[in-house]
Coordinates of C-alpha atoms and ligand atoms in Angstrom, one line a residue:
M141 CA -37.6 83.9 -136.7
S142 CA -38.7 87.9 -136.1
R143 CA -36.9 91.0 -136.2
D144 CA -35.6 92.3 -133.0
R145 CA -36.9 95.9 -131.9
D146 CA -34.3 97.6 -133.6
G147 CA -34.5 95.6 -136.7
T148 CA -31.0 94.6 -137.1
A149 CA -31.2 90.9 -135.8
D150 CA -33.4 88.1 -136.0
A151 CA -34.7 86.9 -132.9
P152 CA -36.4 83.7 -131.9
T153 CA -40.3 83.7 -131.6
I154 CA -41.7 82.6 -128.4
Q155 CA -42.6 79.2 -130.3
E156 CA -39.1 78.6 -131.1
K157 CA -38.3 79.2 -128.0
L158 CA -40.4 76.9 -126.0
P159 CA -39.4 72.9 -125.6
D160 CA -39.8 70.9 -128.8
P161 CA -42.9 69.0 -128.2
Q162 CA -41.2 65.9 -130.1
R163 CA -38.1 65.8 -127.9
A164 CA -39.8 67.1 -124.8
P165 CA -43.6 65.6 -124.8
L166 CA -44.1 66.6 -121.2
R167 CA -45.1 70.3 -120.5
L168 CA -43.8 72.0 -117.1
S169 CA -42.1 68.5 -116.6
E170 CA -40.9 70.0 -113.0
F171 CA -44.5 69.2 -111.7
D172 CA -44.5 65.7 -112.7
L173 CA -44.8 63.2 -109.8
Q174 CA -45.1 60.0 -111.7
D175 CA -43.8 57.1 -109.4
K176 CA -43.3 59.0 -106.5
V177 CA -45.1 58.1 -103.0
F178 CA -46.3 60.5 -100.6
V179 CA -48.4 60.5 -97.3
V180 CA -51.0 62.8 -96.7
T181 CA -52.1 62.7 -92.9
G182 CA -55.5 64.0 -92.3
G183 CA -56.5 62.9 -95.6
G184 CA -59.7 61.0 -94.9
R185 CA -61.4 64.4 -95.8
G186 CA -61.2 68.1 -96.3
L187 CA -58.2 69.9 -97.3
G188 CA -55.8 67.0 -96.7
L189 CA -58.1 65.0 -99.2
T190 CA -58.1 67.8 -101.9
L191 CA -54.5 68.1 -101.8
A192 CA -53.9 64.3 -102.1
E193 CA -56.0 64.4 -105.0
A194 CA -53.7 67.0 -106.7
L195 CA -50.8 64.6 -106.2
V196 CA -52.6 61.9 -107.6
E197 CA -53.3 63.8 -110.8
A198 CA -50.0 64.5 -111.3
G199 CA -49.0 60.8 -111.0
A200 CA -48.2 60.0 -107.5
K201 CA -49.3 57.0 -105.4
V202 CA -50.8 59.0 -102.2
Y203 CA -51.6 57.3 -98.9
C204 CA -54.1 59.3 -96.8
L205 CA -53.8 58.3 -93.4
D206 CA -56.5 59.5 -90.9
R207 CA -57.9 58.3 -87.6
L208 CA -61.6 58.1 -89.2
P209 CA -62.5 54.4 -89.1
E210 CA -63.8 55.0 -92.8
P211 CA -62.8 57.7 -94.8
D212 CA -65.6 60.3 -95.7
D213 CA -67.9 59.3 -98.5
E214 CA -65.9 62.4 -100.4
F215 CA -62.9 60.3 -100.0
R216 CA -64.5 57.3 -102.2
D217 CA -65.9 59.8 -104.8
V218 CA -62.4 61.2 -105.6
Q219 CA -61.1 57.8 -105.6
T220 CA -63.7 56.7 -108.1
R221 CA -63.1 59.9 -110.0
L222 CA -59.2 59.5 -110.2
G223 CA -59.3 55.8 -111.2
P224 CA -56.2 54.5 -113.1
K225 CA -56.2 57.3 -115.5
Y226 CA -53.4 59.8 -114.1
G227 CA -51.3 56.7 -113.5
G228 CA -51.2 57.5 -109.5
E229 CA -53.5 55.9 -106.9
L230 CA -55.2 57.2 -103.8
L231 CA -55.0 55.0 -101.0
Y232 CA -56.0 54.9 -97.1
D233 CA -54.7 53.7 -93.8
R234 CA -56.4 54.3 -90.7
I235 CA -53.7 56.1 -88.1
D236 CA -53.9 58.1 -85.4
V237 CA -50.8 60.6 -85.6
R238 CA -50.7 60.8 -81.8
Q239 CA -49.4 57.1 -81.7
A240 CA -45.9 58.1 -83.1
D241 CA -44.7 54.3 -83.1
D242 CA -47.9 53.3 -85.3
V243 CA -46.8 56.3 -87.6
D244 CA -43.5 55.2 -88.1
R245 CA -44.6 51.4 -88.6
V246 CA -47.0 52.6 -91.3
V247 CA -45.0 54.7 -93.0
A248 CA -42.0 52.4 -93.1
R249 CA -44.5 49.7 -94.5
I250 CA -45.5 52.1 -97.4
A251 CA -41.8 52.8 -98.1
Q252 CA -41.0 49.3 -98.1
R253 CA -43.8 48.4 -100.6
H254 CA -42.7 50.9 -103.2
G255 CA -38.8 51.0 -102.4
R256 CA -39.1 54.6 -101.8
M257 CA -40.8 57.6 -100.3
D258 CA -40.8 61.1 -101.5
G259 CA -42.4 63.3 -98.8
C260 CA -45.5 64.2 -96.9
V261 CA -48.2 66.7 -96.5
T262 CA -49.2 66.8 -92.9
A263 CA -52.7 68.0 -92.7
A264 CA -54.1 66.3 -89.6
A265 CA -55.2 68.7 -86.7
V266 CA -58.0 69.8 -84.6
Q267 CA -59.4 72.9 -83.5
N268 CA -60.8 74.3 -80.3
V269 CA -62.8 77.3 -79.8
T270 CA -62.6 78.5 -76.1
P271 CA -61.6 81.7 -74.5
A272 CA -58.4 81.7 -73.0
L273 CA -60.0 82.5 -69.6
D274 CA -61.8 79.1 -69.8
Y275 CA -59.3 76.9 -71.7
P276 CA -59.1 73.7 -69.3
A277 CA -55.7 73.4 -68.7
D278 CA -55.5 69.6 -69.3
K279 CA -56.8 70.3 -73.0
I280 CA -53.7 72.2 -73.7
M281 CA -51.5 69.3 -74.4
E282 CA -54.0 67.2 -75.9
M283 CA -54.5 69.7 -78.9
L284 CA -50.8 70.0 -79.0
D285 CA -50.5 66.0 -78.9
I286 CA -52.0 66.3 -82.4
N287 CA -51.2 69.4 -83.9
Y288 CA -47.6 69.6 -83.1
K289 CA -46.4 66.3 -81.9
G290 CA -48.5 64.5 -84.7
V291 CA -46.8 66.8 -87.3
Y292 CA -43.2 66.6 -85.9
C293 CA -43.4 62.6 -85.8
T294 CA -45.0 62.2 -89.1
A295 CA -42.3 64.3 -90.5
V296 CA -39.8 62.5 -88.8
S297 CA -41.1 59.1 -89.8
C298 CA -41.1 60.1 -93.4
A299 CA -37.7 61.5 -93.4
R300 CA -36.2 58.3 -91.9
Q301 CA -37.5 56.5 -95.1
M302 CA -36.4 59.0 -97.6
I303 CA -33.2 58.8 -95.9
K304 CA -33.3 54.7 -96.2
Y305 CA -34.4 54.8 -99.8
D306 CA -32.1 57.6 -100.8
C307 CA -35.0 60.0 -102.0
A308 CA -34.5 63.4 -101.8
G309 CA -37.8 65.1 -101.7
S310 CA -40.2 67.4 -99.9
I311 CA -42.3 68.0 -97.0
L312 CA -45.2 70.4 -96.7
L313 CA -46.5 71.1 -93.3
V314 CA -49.9 72.4 -93.1
A315 CA -50.0 75.3 -90.6
S316 CA -52.3 78.4 -90.8
M317 CA -52.6 82.1 -91.1
S318 CA -53.6 81.5 -87.6
G319 CA -50.1 80.6 -86.7
L320 CA -49.1 84.4 -87.7
V321 CA -51.8 86.3 -86.9
A322 CA -54.3 86.4 -84.3
N323 CA -57.7 85.3 -86.3
R324 CA -60.3 87.7 -85.8
R325 CA -63.2 86.5 -83.4
L326 CA -62.1 83.1 -83.3
T327 CA -60.7 82.7 -79.7
S328 CA -58.8 79.7 -80.3
S329 CA -55.4 80.6 -78.4
V330 CA -53.8 77.0 -78.2
Y331 CA -54.8 76.3 -81.9
N332 CA -53.2 79.2 -82.9
S333 CA -50.0 78.9 -80.8
S334 CA -49.8 75.2 -82.3
K335 CA -50.0 76.4 -85.8
A336 CA -47.2 79.1 -85.0
A337 CA -45.2 76.0 -84.0
V338 CA -45.6 74.4 -87.0
C339 CA -44.3 77.2 -88.7
Q340 CA -41.1 77.3 -86.7
L341 CA -40.7 73.6 -87.2
S342 CA -40.7 74.0 -90.7
R343 CA -37.7 76.2 -90.6
S344 CA -35.9 74.1 -87.9
L345 CA -36.5 70.9 -90.2
A346 CA -35.5 72.8 -93.4
M347 CA -32.2 73.6 -91.8
E348 CA -31.2 69.8 -90.3
W349 CA -32.1 68.1 -93.4
A350 CA -30.9 70.6 -96.2
K351 CA -28.6 68.0 -97.0
I352 CA -29.4 64.8 -95.1
V353 CA -30.2 62.5 -98.0
N354 CA -26.5 61.9 -99.2
G355 CA -26.0 65.7 -99.9
K356 CA -29.1 65.9 -101.3
P357 CA -32.2 67.9 -99.3
I358 CA -35.4 67.0 -97.6
R359 CA -37.1 70.5 -98.3
V360 CA -39.6 71.5 -95.6
N361 CA -42.1 74.3 -96.0
A362 CA -45.1 75.4 -94.0
L363 CA -48.5 76.2 -95.8
C364 CA -50.6 78.7 -94.1
P365 CA -54.1 78.5 -95.6
G366 CA -56.6 81.2 -94.5
N367 CA -60.5 80.5 -94.0
I368 CA -61.6 77.5 -95.9
I369 CA -64.8 76.1 -96.1
T370 CA -64.2 72.5 -94.7
P371 CA -66.1 70.3 -92.2
M372 CA -63.8 71.8 -89.5
V373 CA -65.2 75.3 -90.3
L374 CA -68.6 74.4 -91.0
K375 CA -68.7 73.3 -87.2
N376 CA -67.3 76.9 -86.2
F377 CA -70.3 78.5 -88.3
E378 CA -72.7 76.2 -86.5
D379 CA -71.4 77.4 -83.3
D380 CA -71.2 81.0 -83.9
P381 CA -73.6 82.0 -86.8
K382 CA -72.1 85.7 -87.4
L383 CA -68.8 84.3 -87.7
K384 CA -69.0 83.5 -91.7
A385 CA -69.9 87.1 -92.4
A386 CA -66.9 88.3 -90.1
W387 CA -64.5 86.2 -92.0
E388 CA -65.7 87.2 -95.2
Q389 CA -64.7 90.6 -94.3
G390 CA -61.8 89.9 -93.1
N391 CA -59.8 89.3 -96.3
M392 CA -59.2 91.4 -99.2
L393 CA -61.0 89.4 -101.5
G394 CA -64.2 89.4 -99.4
R395 CA -65.0 85.5 -99.5
L396 CA -63.7 82.3 -98.0
S397 CA -61.9 80.1 -99.8
H398 CA -62.4 76.4 -101.1
P399 CA -59.9 73.5 -100.6
H400 CA -59.2 73.2 -104.4
E401 CA -57.4 76.7 -104.1
Y402 CA -54.5 75.2 -102.7
R403 CA -53.8 72.3 -105.0
G404 CA -51.5 74.4 -106.9
A405 CA -49.2 75.1 -103.6
A406 CA -49.3 71.4 -102.7
L407 CA -48.3 70.4 -106.3
F408 CA -45.6 73.1 -106.4
A409 CA -44.2 72.3 -102.8
L410 CA -43.9 68.7 -103.3
S411 CA -42.5 68.4 -107.0
D412 CA -39.3 69.8 -108.3
A413 CA -41.0 73.0 -109.4
S414 CA -40.0 74.2 -105.8
S415 CA -36.4 72.9 -105.9
F416 CA -34.9 76.1 -104.2
M417 CA -37.4 76.5 -101.7
T418 CA -37.1 75.2 -98.0
G419 CA -37.8 76.7 -94.6
S420 CA -40.6 79.1 -96.4
Q421 CA -44.4 79.9 -95.7
L422 CA -46.6 79.7 -98.3
V423 CA -49.2 82.0 -97.2
I424 CA -52.6 81.9 -99.1
D425 CA -55.3 83.9 -97.3
G426 CA -57.0 86.2 -99.7
G427 CA -54.7 88.9 -98.3
Y428 CA -55.7 88.7 -94.7
T429 CA -52.5 89.1 -93.2
A430 CA -51.5 91.4 -95.6
W431 CA -53.4 94.6 -94.5
Ligands
NAD694 N1 -60.4 75.3 -92.6 C1 -59.8 76.0 -92.5 O1 -60.2 77.2 -92.6 C2 -58.0 76.1 -92.3 C3 -57.4 77.0 -92.4 C4 -55.9 77.3 -92.2 C5 -55.7 75.8 -91.7 N2 -56.2 74.7 -91.9 C6 -55.5 73.4 -91.5 O2 -55.9 72.4 -92.4 C7 -55.7 71.2 -92.1 C8 -56.9 70.7 -92.6 O3 -58.1 71.2 -91.9 P1 -59.7 70.8 -92.6 O4 -60.1 72.1 -92.5 O5 -59.6 70.1 -93.8 O6 -60.2 70.1 -91.2 P2 -60.9 68.7 -91.3 O7 -61.4 68.7 -89.8 O8 -62.0 68.7 -92.3 O9 -59.7 67.5 -91.4 C9 -58.9 67.3 -90.4 C10 -58.7 65.8 -90.8 O10 -57.7 65.3 -89.5 C11 -58.1 64.2 -89.2 N3 -57.2 64.1 -87.9 C12 -57.9 64.5 -86.6 N4 -57.0 64.2 -85.6 C13 -56.3 63.1 -85.9 C14 -55.4 62.3 -85.5 N5 -54.8 62.6 -84.1 N6 -54.9 61.2 -86.3 C15 -55.1 61.3 -87.6 N7 -55.8 62.1 -88.2 C16 -56.6 63.1 -87.6 C17 -59.6 64.5 -89.2 O11 -60.2 62.9 -88.9 C18 -59.9 65.1 -90.6 O12 -60.1 63.9 -91.5 C19 -55.4 71.3 -90.8 O13 -53.9 71.2 -90.4 C20 -56.1 72.6 -90.2 O14 -55.6 73.1 -89.1 C21 -57.6 74.8 -92.2

């Protein structure tokens, strides 16, 4: 015990206030995902894979669903690195999120295998950089099919299983800062609109599902990242070599981000640490949208 500022009463020290490690051996237990089951679309590479890895490290079994016939080499490396040491597991299923029935069937099969479903991250998306005046009309719905319908149907398939197995939980829809502002020098009007739609979808689903699991919630939030160095963005730099420097200057931190800088956000959003957060947008963009 220590003396209070006025010296009149004893106050507990910070060590005394912390949980007794004998009785509460797990630090920050609200972040623990032991035994939980999640799906991550677009988890074959890039941001989705990195977020999936974080969830496995916290103890979850994570199924990465992606249309790649085989996941990226990076996926195997992550799988090997994780091994069984965290109690979780990283698995892969090939799926095209445009095929709603397939998504429904695969998510149902995963839930049945484990007798539960605790949530998902929807990271599968594509981008197309074309000035609006040149954008072929028939390509508009093609992108929305993946970036909007794919997200919508994955969230619904996942929610169905969460309700069936009585699992309150959390869904994180990967949107983008491009859903909030026009991304400088990036002529991607359809992509940007698709991400704005995902932001709105998170609010609508959050409202519909706030008490859907026997009075308990399926929380739904959107993640709005800034520019991240992933295969998607490396392609943009190939097409426009001046883009990298322009983007670096576009945010307050003067650099691009890396997928690992979103790990904490995924863990926060999918765990009980965010139990009072739903219908929100986690904007992580180096200050891009703040000035
Ligand atoms: N990279 C960035 O700067 C950035 C910024 C903000 C938001 N995002 C978002 O983050 C998410 C991940 O992007 P990324 O940069 O890692 O891109 P990426 O292209 O590296 O990864 C996207 C993954 O989605 C998969 N995918 C695409 N269409 C699919 C379909 N129909 N069915 C199943 N899987 C499909 C791809 O195969 C790929 O593995 C996307 O939603 C993207 O819009 C990225």
